[in-house]
Amino acid sequence: MKNQLIGCKAIMLMAVLFLLAGCGKRGGAHKILKAEAFQEELATYAQNGQLIDVRTEEEFAQGHLAGAKNINYNSNDFKERISDLDRNAPVFVYCLGGGRSNATAEELAGMGFTQVYDLKGGIMAWKNKNLPIEGGNIEKTADRVTMDDLHNVLRKNKITLVDFYADWCVPCKEMEPTLEKLAKDYKDKVFIYRINVDEATLLSETLKIEGIPLFHVYKGDKLVRELTGFQEEEDLKTVIDAI
């Protein structure tokens, strides 16, 4: 009898914990979709879907997905504006490379939005799949870094670590101290070449860059390793030492 009572209490406790866990959840985990899947979901919810571009006004003016509303992730009223979205309708978010939209999707899920879709790789991935873009009629500034620039750097160095980054990318900024240290520790072996994707749009499209931070490791002009996302210092050292 005693064992039965203990067993019943244990079951009841588990049930209570389960209910509490369920009640504690607000919203749901957002879905990260590749470009084609993102496009399909957009079409599915064409009547009530909310498409949000969280890039800057300048980026938005250079081309965006049709029907997108611009809410700058870095604006002072960002949280207020996204909280005004309809919680009962799907929300689709994107940026340039996926960083700002992922942070936005997490914010929305935390606010109680239950249908949140994030474009993996951002509008860069969308363009790489030759999917339609609207706008972009303003005069664009010339890229500061081109494929010729990259090839010239690769020809001059035995080993090159190329860091694709952007000023708005938080993980990219977090990588800066590590890259500075590697540049000193490996100054006689590796050349670290940083490319701001916002200043190298054609190069980014040619290399089909879909997310940052992104690292390409070249031996001469041959790409030998590709690393995506935040990298620990020791992991990068291991890659370099193996070449």
mmCIF file of C-alpha atoms in Angstrom:
data_model
loop_
_atom_site.group_PDB
_atom_site.id
_atom_site.type_symbol
_atom_site.label_atom_id
_atom_site.label_comp_id
_atom_site.label_asym_id
_atom_site.label_seq_id
_atom_site.Cartn_x
_atom_site.Cartn_y
_atom_site.Cartn_z
ATOM 1 C CA MET A 1 0.000 0.000 0.000
ATOM 2 C CA LYS A 2 2.816 2.381 0.924
ATOM 3 C CA ASN A 3 4.524 1.771 -2.413
ATOM 4 C CA GLN A 4 1.238 2.397 -4.226
ATOM 5 C CA LEU A 5 0.804 5.742 -2.445
ATOM 6 C CA ILE A 6 4.348 6.767 -3.331
ATOM 7 C CA GLY A 7 3.721 5.782 -6.943
ATOM 8 C CA CYS A 8 0.485 7.788 -7.091
ATOM 9 C CA LYS A 9 2.160 10.847 -5.592
ATOM 10 C CA ALA A 10 4.971 10.601 -8.116
ATOM 11 C CA ILE A 11 2.505 10.425 -11.003
ATOM 12 C CA MET A 12 0.542 13.387 -9.649
ATOM 13 C CA LEU A 13 3.733 15.406 -9.227
ATOM 14 C CA MET A 14 4.796 14.682 -12.804
ATOM 15 C CA ALA A 15 1.361 15.713 -14.062
ATOM 16 C CA VAL A 16 1.517 19.005 -12.168
ATOM 17 C CA LEU A 17 5.006 19.751 -13.478
ATOM 18 C CA PHE A 18 3.877 18.978 -17.012
ATOM 19 C CA LEU A 19 0.929 21.362 -16.714
ATOM 20 C CA LEU A 20 3.095 24.094 -15.231
ATOM 21 C CA ALA A 21 5.613 23.706 -18.026
ATOM 22 C CA GLY A 22 2.850 23.969 -20.580
ATOM 23 C CA CYS A 23 1.362 27.058 -18.937
ATOM 24 C CA GLY A 24 4.768 28.682 -18.797
ATOM 25 C CA LYS A 25 5.221 28.624 -22.547
ATOM 26 C CA ARG A 26 4.414 31.773 -24.458
ATOM 27 C CA GLY A 27 4.030 31.371 -28.167
ATOM 28 C CA GLY A 28 5.978 28.695 -29.964
ATOM 29 C CA ALA A 29 9.374 28.123 -31.494
ATOM 30 C CA HIS A 30 9.745 29.877 -34.826
ATOM 31 C CA LYS A 31 10.458 27.979 -38.020
ATOM 32 C CA ILE A 32 13.569 28.653 -40.075
ATOM 33 C CA LEU A 33 12.870 28.008 -43.748
ATOM 34 C CA LYS A 34 15.079 27.920 -46.824
ATOM 35 C CA ALA A 35 14.203 30.323 -49.628
ATOM 36 C CA GLU A 36 11.927 28.055 -51.689
ATOM 37 C CA ALA A 37 10.043 26.787 -48.629
ATOM 38 C CA PHE A 38 9.694 30.354 -47.355
ATOM 39 C CA GLN A 39 8.208 31.368 -50.711
ATOM 40 C CA GLU A 40 5.761 28.453 -50.605
ATOM 41 C CA GLU A 41 4.574 29.318 -47.095
ATOM 42 C CA LEU A 42 4.149 32.947 -48.130
ATOM 43 C CA ALA A 43 1.914 31.841 -50.993
ATOM 44 C CA THR A 44 -0.079 29.597 -48.657
ATOM 45 C CA TYR A 45 -0.845 32.521 -46.354
ATOM 46 C CA ALA A 46 -1.165 35.155 -49.078
ATOM 47 C CA GLN A 47 -4.451 36.433 -47.636
ATOM 48 C CA ASN A 48 -3.377 37.101 -44.054
ATOM 49 C CA GLY A 49 0.400 36.626 -43.827
ATOM 50 C CA GLN A 50 2.490 39.516 -42.480
ATOM 51 C CA LEU A 51 5.827 39.897 -44.285
ATOM 52 C CA ILE A 52 8.365 41.961 -42.355
ATOM 53 C CA ASP A 53 11.745 43.190 -43.612
ATOM 54 C CA VAL A 54 13.839 44.133 -40.568
ATOM 55 C CA ARG A 55 16.720 45.741 -42.464
ATOM 56 C CA THR A 56 17.444 49.462 -42.544
ATOM 57 C CA GLU A 57 15.426 51.847 -44.710
ATOM 58 C CA GLU A 58 18.407 52.172 -47.068
ATOM 59 C CA GLU A 59 18.713 48.410 -47.493
ATOM 60 C CA PHE A 60 14.973 48.110 -48.048
ATOM 61 C CA ALA A 61 15.067 50.762 -50.775
ATOM 62 C CA GLN A 62 17.674 48.770 -52.684
ATOM 63 C CA GLY A 63 15.237 45.901 -53.190
ATOM 64 C CA HIS A 64 12.896 43.788 -51.094
ATOM 65 C CA LEU A 65 10.366 40.968 -51.241
ATOM 66 C CA ALA A 66 7.043 42.008 -52.759
ATOM 67 C CA GLY A 67 4.530 43.129 -50.159
ATOM 68 C CA ALA A 68 7.081 43.457 -47.358
ATOM 69 C CA LYS A 69 6.697 46.023 -44.593
ATOM 70 C CA ASN A 70 9.917 47.620 -43.357
ATOM 71 C CA ILE A 71 10.481 47.647 -39.589
ATOM 72 C CA ASN A 72 14.120 48.483 -38.891
ATOM 73 C CA TYR A 73 15.541 46.107 -36.269
ATOM 74 C CA ASN A 74 17.813 48.867 -34.963
ATOM 75 C CA SER A 75 15.123 51.544 -34.692
ATOM 76 C CA ASN A 76 14.117 52.892 -31.282
ATOM 77 C CA ASP A 77 10.486 51.852 -31.714
ATOM 78 C CA PHE A 78 11.231 48.372 -33.087
ATOM 79 C CA LYS A 79 9.716 46.366 -30.216
ATOM 80 C CA GLU A 80 6.663 48.586 -30.104
ATOM 81 C CA ARG A 81 6.042 48.167 -33.825
ATOM 82 C CA ILE A 82 6.417 44.391 -33.929
ATOM 83 C CA SER A 83 4.195 44.036 -30.869
ATOM 84 C CA ASP A 84 1.436 45.763 -32.863
ATOM 85 C CA LEU A 85 1.404 42.940 -35.429
ATOM 86 C CA ASP A 86 -1.560 40.567 -35.497
ATOM 87 C CA ARG A 87 -0.815 37.651 -33.159
ATOM 88 C CA ASN A 88 -3.484 35.539 -34.853
ATOM 89 C CA ALA A 89 -1.880 35.736 -38.288
ATOM 90 C CA PRO A 90 1.407 34.233 -39.553
ATOM 91 C CA VAL A 91 4.472 36.482 -39.490
ATOM 92 C CA PHE A 92 7.283 36.098 -42.025
ATOM 93 C CA VAL A 93 10.569 37.863 -41.262
ATOM 94 C CA TYR A 94 13.809 38.335 -43.167
ATOM 95 C CA CYS A 95 16.910 40.531 -43.282
ATOM 96 C CA LEU A 96 20.127 40.446 -45.301
ATOM 97 C CA GLY A 97 21.800 37.301 -43.984
ATOM 98 C CA GLY A 98 19.522 35.911 -41.278
ATOM 99 C CA GLY A 99 20.956 37.397 -38.086
ATOM 100 C CA ARG A 100 18.506 40.207 -37.429
ATOM 101 C CA SER A 101 15.511 38.189 -38.591
ATOM 102 C CA ASN A 102 16.407 35.302 -36.281
ATOM 103 C CA ALA A 103 16.573 37.682 -33.320
ATOM 104 C CA THR A 104 13.242 39.161 -34.396
ATOM 105 C CA ALA A 105 11.637 35.730 -34.692
ATOM 106 C CA GLU A 106 12.744 34.891 -31.154
ATOM 107 C CA GLU A 107 11.295 38.189 -29.902
ATOM 108 C CA LEU A 108 7.973 37.461 -31.600
ATOM 109 C CA ALA A 109 7.793 33.930 -30.216
ATOM 110 C CA GLY A 110 8.465 35.326 -26.754
ATOM 111 C CA MET A 111 5.618 37.806 -27.196
ATOM 112 C CA GLY A 112 3.160 35.020 -27.874
ATOM 113 C CA PHE A 113 3.143 34.833 -31.670
ATOM 114 C CA THR A 114 2.562 31.199 -32.614
ATOM 115 C CA GLN A 115 3.245 31.245 -36.376
ATOM 116 C CA VAL A 116 6.618 32.830 -37.079
ATOM 117 C CA TYR A 117 8.707 32.000 -40.140
ATOM 118 C CA ASP A 118 12.316 33.142 -40.587
ATOM 119 C CA LEU A 119 14.048 33.191 -43.993
ATOM 120 C CA LYS A 120 17.297 31.245 -43.637
ATOM 121 C CA GLY A 121 20.190 33.173 -45.135
ATOM 122 C CA GLY A 122 18.028 36.255 -45.598
ATOM 123 C CA ILE A 123 17.526 38.073 -48.864
ATOM 124 C CA MET A 124 21.004 36.937 -49.960
ATOM 125 C CA ALA A 125 19.744 33.349 -50.051
ATOM 126 C CA TRP A 126 16.565 34.511 -51.784
ATOM 127 C CA LYS A 127 18.575 36.221 -54.531
ATOM 128 C CA ASN A 128 20.849 33.207 -54.898
ATOM 129 C CA LYS A 129 17.774 31.185 -55.881
ATOM 130 C CA ASN A 130 16.833 33.860 -58.444
ATOM 131 C CA LEU A 131 13.540 34.534 -56.691
ATOM 132 C CA PRO A 132 11.716 37.818 -57.442
ATOM 133 C CA ILE A 133 12.714 41.120 -55.864
ATOM 134 C CA GLU A 134 10.700 44.332 -55.884
ATOM 135 C CA GLY A 135 12.044 47.884 -55.980
ATOM 136 C CA GLY A 136 15.726 48.640 -56.067
ATOM 137 C CA ASN A 137 15.412 51.506 -58.542
ATOM 138 C CA ILE A 138 17.629 53.884 -56.599
ATOM 139 C CA GLU A 139 21.214 54.384 -57.698
ATOM 140 C CA LYS A 140 23.493 51.965 -55.916
ATOM 141 C CA THR A 141 26.978 52.811 -54.779
ATOM 142 C CA ALA A 142 29.780 50.807 -56.347
ATOM 143 C CA ASP A 143 31.042 47.812 -54.410
ATOM 144 C CA ARG A 144 34.203 48.495 -52.449
ATOM 145 C CA VAL A 145 35.339 44.883 -52.792
ATOM 146 C CA THR A 146 35.090 42.847 -56.004
ATOM 147 C CA MET A 147 35.962 39.325 -57.132
ATOM 148 C CA ASP A 148 39.119 40.747 -58.720
ATOM 149 C CA ASP A 149 40.144 42.164 -55.347
ATOM 150 C CA LEU A 150 39.638 38.780 -53.721
ATOM 151 C CA HIS A 151 41.595 36.956 -56.421
ATOM 152 C CA ASN A 152 44.472 39.422 -56.099
ATOM 153 C CA VAL A 153 44.657 38.801 -52.350
ATOM 154 C CA LEU A 154 44.583 35.030 -52.812
ATOM 155 C CA ARG A 155 47.384 35.144 -55.385
ATOM 156 C CA LYS A 156 49.625 37.112 -53.039
ATOM 157 C CA ASN A 157 49.240 34.841 -50.013
ATOM 158 C CA LYS A 158 49.900 31.151 -49.394
ATOM 159 C CA ILE A 159 47.052 30.834 -46.883
ATOM 160 C CA THR A 160 44.164 33.284 -46.608
ATOM 161 C CA LEU A 161 41.352 33.302 -44.076
ATOM 162 C CA VAL A 162 38.471 35.297 -45.543
ATOM 163 C CA ASP A 163 35.957 36.635 -43.042
ATOM 164 C CA PHE A 164 32.583 37.633 -44.522
ATOM 165 C CA TYR A 165 30.879 39.966 -42.062
ATOM 166 C CA ALA A 166 28.572 42.970 -41.676
ATOM 167 C CA ASP A 167 28.558 45.856 -39.230
ATOM 168 C CA TRP A 168 25.072 44.937 -37.951
ATOM 169 C CA CYS A 169 25.982 41.269 -37.360
ATOM 170 C CA VAL A 170 26.391 40.638 -33.608
ATOM 171 C CA PRO A 171 28.308 37.313 -33.906
ATOM 172 C CA CYS A 172 30.597 39.002 -36.443
ATOM 173 C CA LYS A 173 31.482 41.705 -33.927
ATOM 174 C CA GLU A 174 32.033 39.064 -31.255
ATOM 175 C CA MET A 175 34.568 37.408 -33.572
ATOM 176 C CA GLU A 176 36.702 40.545 -33.984
ATOM 177 C CA PRO A 177 38.973 40.028 -30.918
ATOM 178 C CA THR A 178 39.647 36.442 -32.005
ATOM 179 C CA LEU A 179 40.510 37.509 -35.548
ATOM 180 C CA GLU A 180 42.819 40.251 -34.276
ATOM 181 C CA LYS A 181 44.621 37.740 -32.074
ATOM 182 C CA LEU A 182 44.926 35.222 -34.915
ATOM 183 C CA ALA A 183 46.336 37.935 -37.174
ATOM 184 C CA LYS A 184 49.140 38.476 -34.641
ATOM 185 C CA ASP A 185 49.735 34.820 -33.774
ATOM 186 C CA TYR A 186 49.821 33.715 -37.436
ATOM 187 C CA LYS A 187 51.206 36.860 -39.066
ATOM 188 C CA ASP A 188 53.906 34.857 -40.877
ATOM 189 C CA LYS A 189 51.552 32.091 -42.015
ATOM 190 C CA VAL A 190 48.035 33.386 -42.644
ATOM 191 C CA PHE A 191 46.594 36.569 -44.103
ATOM 192 C CA ILE A 192 43.185 37.476 -42.690
ATOM 193 C CA TYR A 193 41.035 39.295 -45.224
ATOM 194 C CA ARG A 194 37.750 40.767 -43.982
ATOM 195 C CA ILE A 195 34.961 41.477 -46.467
ATOM 196 C CA ASN A 196 31.899 43.496 -45.502
ATOM 197 C CA VAL A 197 29.077 41.847 -47.477
ATOM 198 C CA ASP A 198 27.192 45.157 -47.582
ATOM 199 C CA GLU A 199 30.110 46.584 -49.558
ATOM 200 C CA ALA A 200 30.523 43.528 -51.794
ATOM 201 C CA THR A 201 27.040 42.683 -53.047
ATOM 202 C CA LEU A 202 28.043 41.222 -56.421
ATOM 203 C CA LEU A 203 30.841 39.173 -54.866
ATOM 204 C CA SER A 204 28.418 37.859 -52.229
ATOM 205 C CA GLU A 205 25.917 36.842 -54.891
ATOM 206 C CA THR A 206 28.627 35.210 -57.021
ATOM 207 C CA LEU A 207 29.876 33.141 -54.071
ATOM 208 C CA LYS A 208 26.253 32.413 -53.037
ATOM 209 C CA ILE A 209 26.777 33.632 -49.485
ATOM 210 C CA GLU A 210 23.628 32.908 -47.489
ATOM 211 C CA GLY A 211 24.614 33.652 -43.913
ATOM 212 C CA ILE A 212 27.247 35.366 -41.827
ATOM 213 C CA PRO A 213 29.644 35.179 -40.146
ATOM 214 C CA LEU A 214 31.163 32.973 -42.815
ATOM 215 C CA PHE A 215 34.807 31.953 -43.126
ATOM 216 C CA HIS A 216 36.552 30.689 -46.251
ATOM 217 C CA VAL A 217 40.033 29.239 -45.855
ATOM 218 C CA TYR A 218 42.138 29.277 -49.021
ATOM 219 C CA LYS A 219 45.441 27.646 -49.843
ATOM 220 C CA GLY A 220 46.629 29.765 -52.705
ATOM 221 C CA ASP A 221 43.483 30.320 -54.746
ATOM 222 C CA LYS A 222 41.930 26.983 -53.756
ATOM 223 C CA LEU A 223 39.112 26.928 -51.199
ATOM 224 C CA VAL A 224 39.934 24.197 -48.668
ATOM 225 C CA ARG A 225 37.531 24.886 -45.780
ATOM 226 C CA GLU A 226 34.261 26.692 -45.204
ATOM 227 C CA LEU A 227 33.013 27.520 -41.703
ATOM 228 C CA THR A 228 29.638 29.071 -40.911
ATOM 229 C CA GLY A 229 28.622 30.908 -37.752
ATOM 230 C CA PHE A 230 30.535 31.921 -34.639
ATOM 231 C CA GLN A 231 33.855 30.053 -34.319
ATOM 232 C CA GLU A 232 35.945 29.457 -31.232
ATOM 233 C CA GLU A 233 39.581 30.551 -31.417
ATOM 234 C CA GLU A 234 40.892 27.019 -30.894
ATOM 235 C CA ASP A 235 38.706 25.667 -33.689
ATOM 236 C CA LEU A 236 40.093 28.192 -36.151
ATOM 237 C CA LYS A 237 43.632 27.426 -35.008
ATOM 238 C CA THR A 238 43.020 23.721 -35.586
ATOM 239 C CA VAL A 239 41.869 24.429 -39.139
ATOM 240 C CA ILE A 240 44.857 26.666 -39.871
ATOM 241 C CA ASP A 241 47.392 24.274 -38.346
ATOM 242 C CA ALA A 242 46.028 21.422 -40.458
ATOM 243 C CA ILE A 243 46.875 23.213 -43.720
#
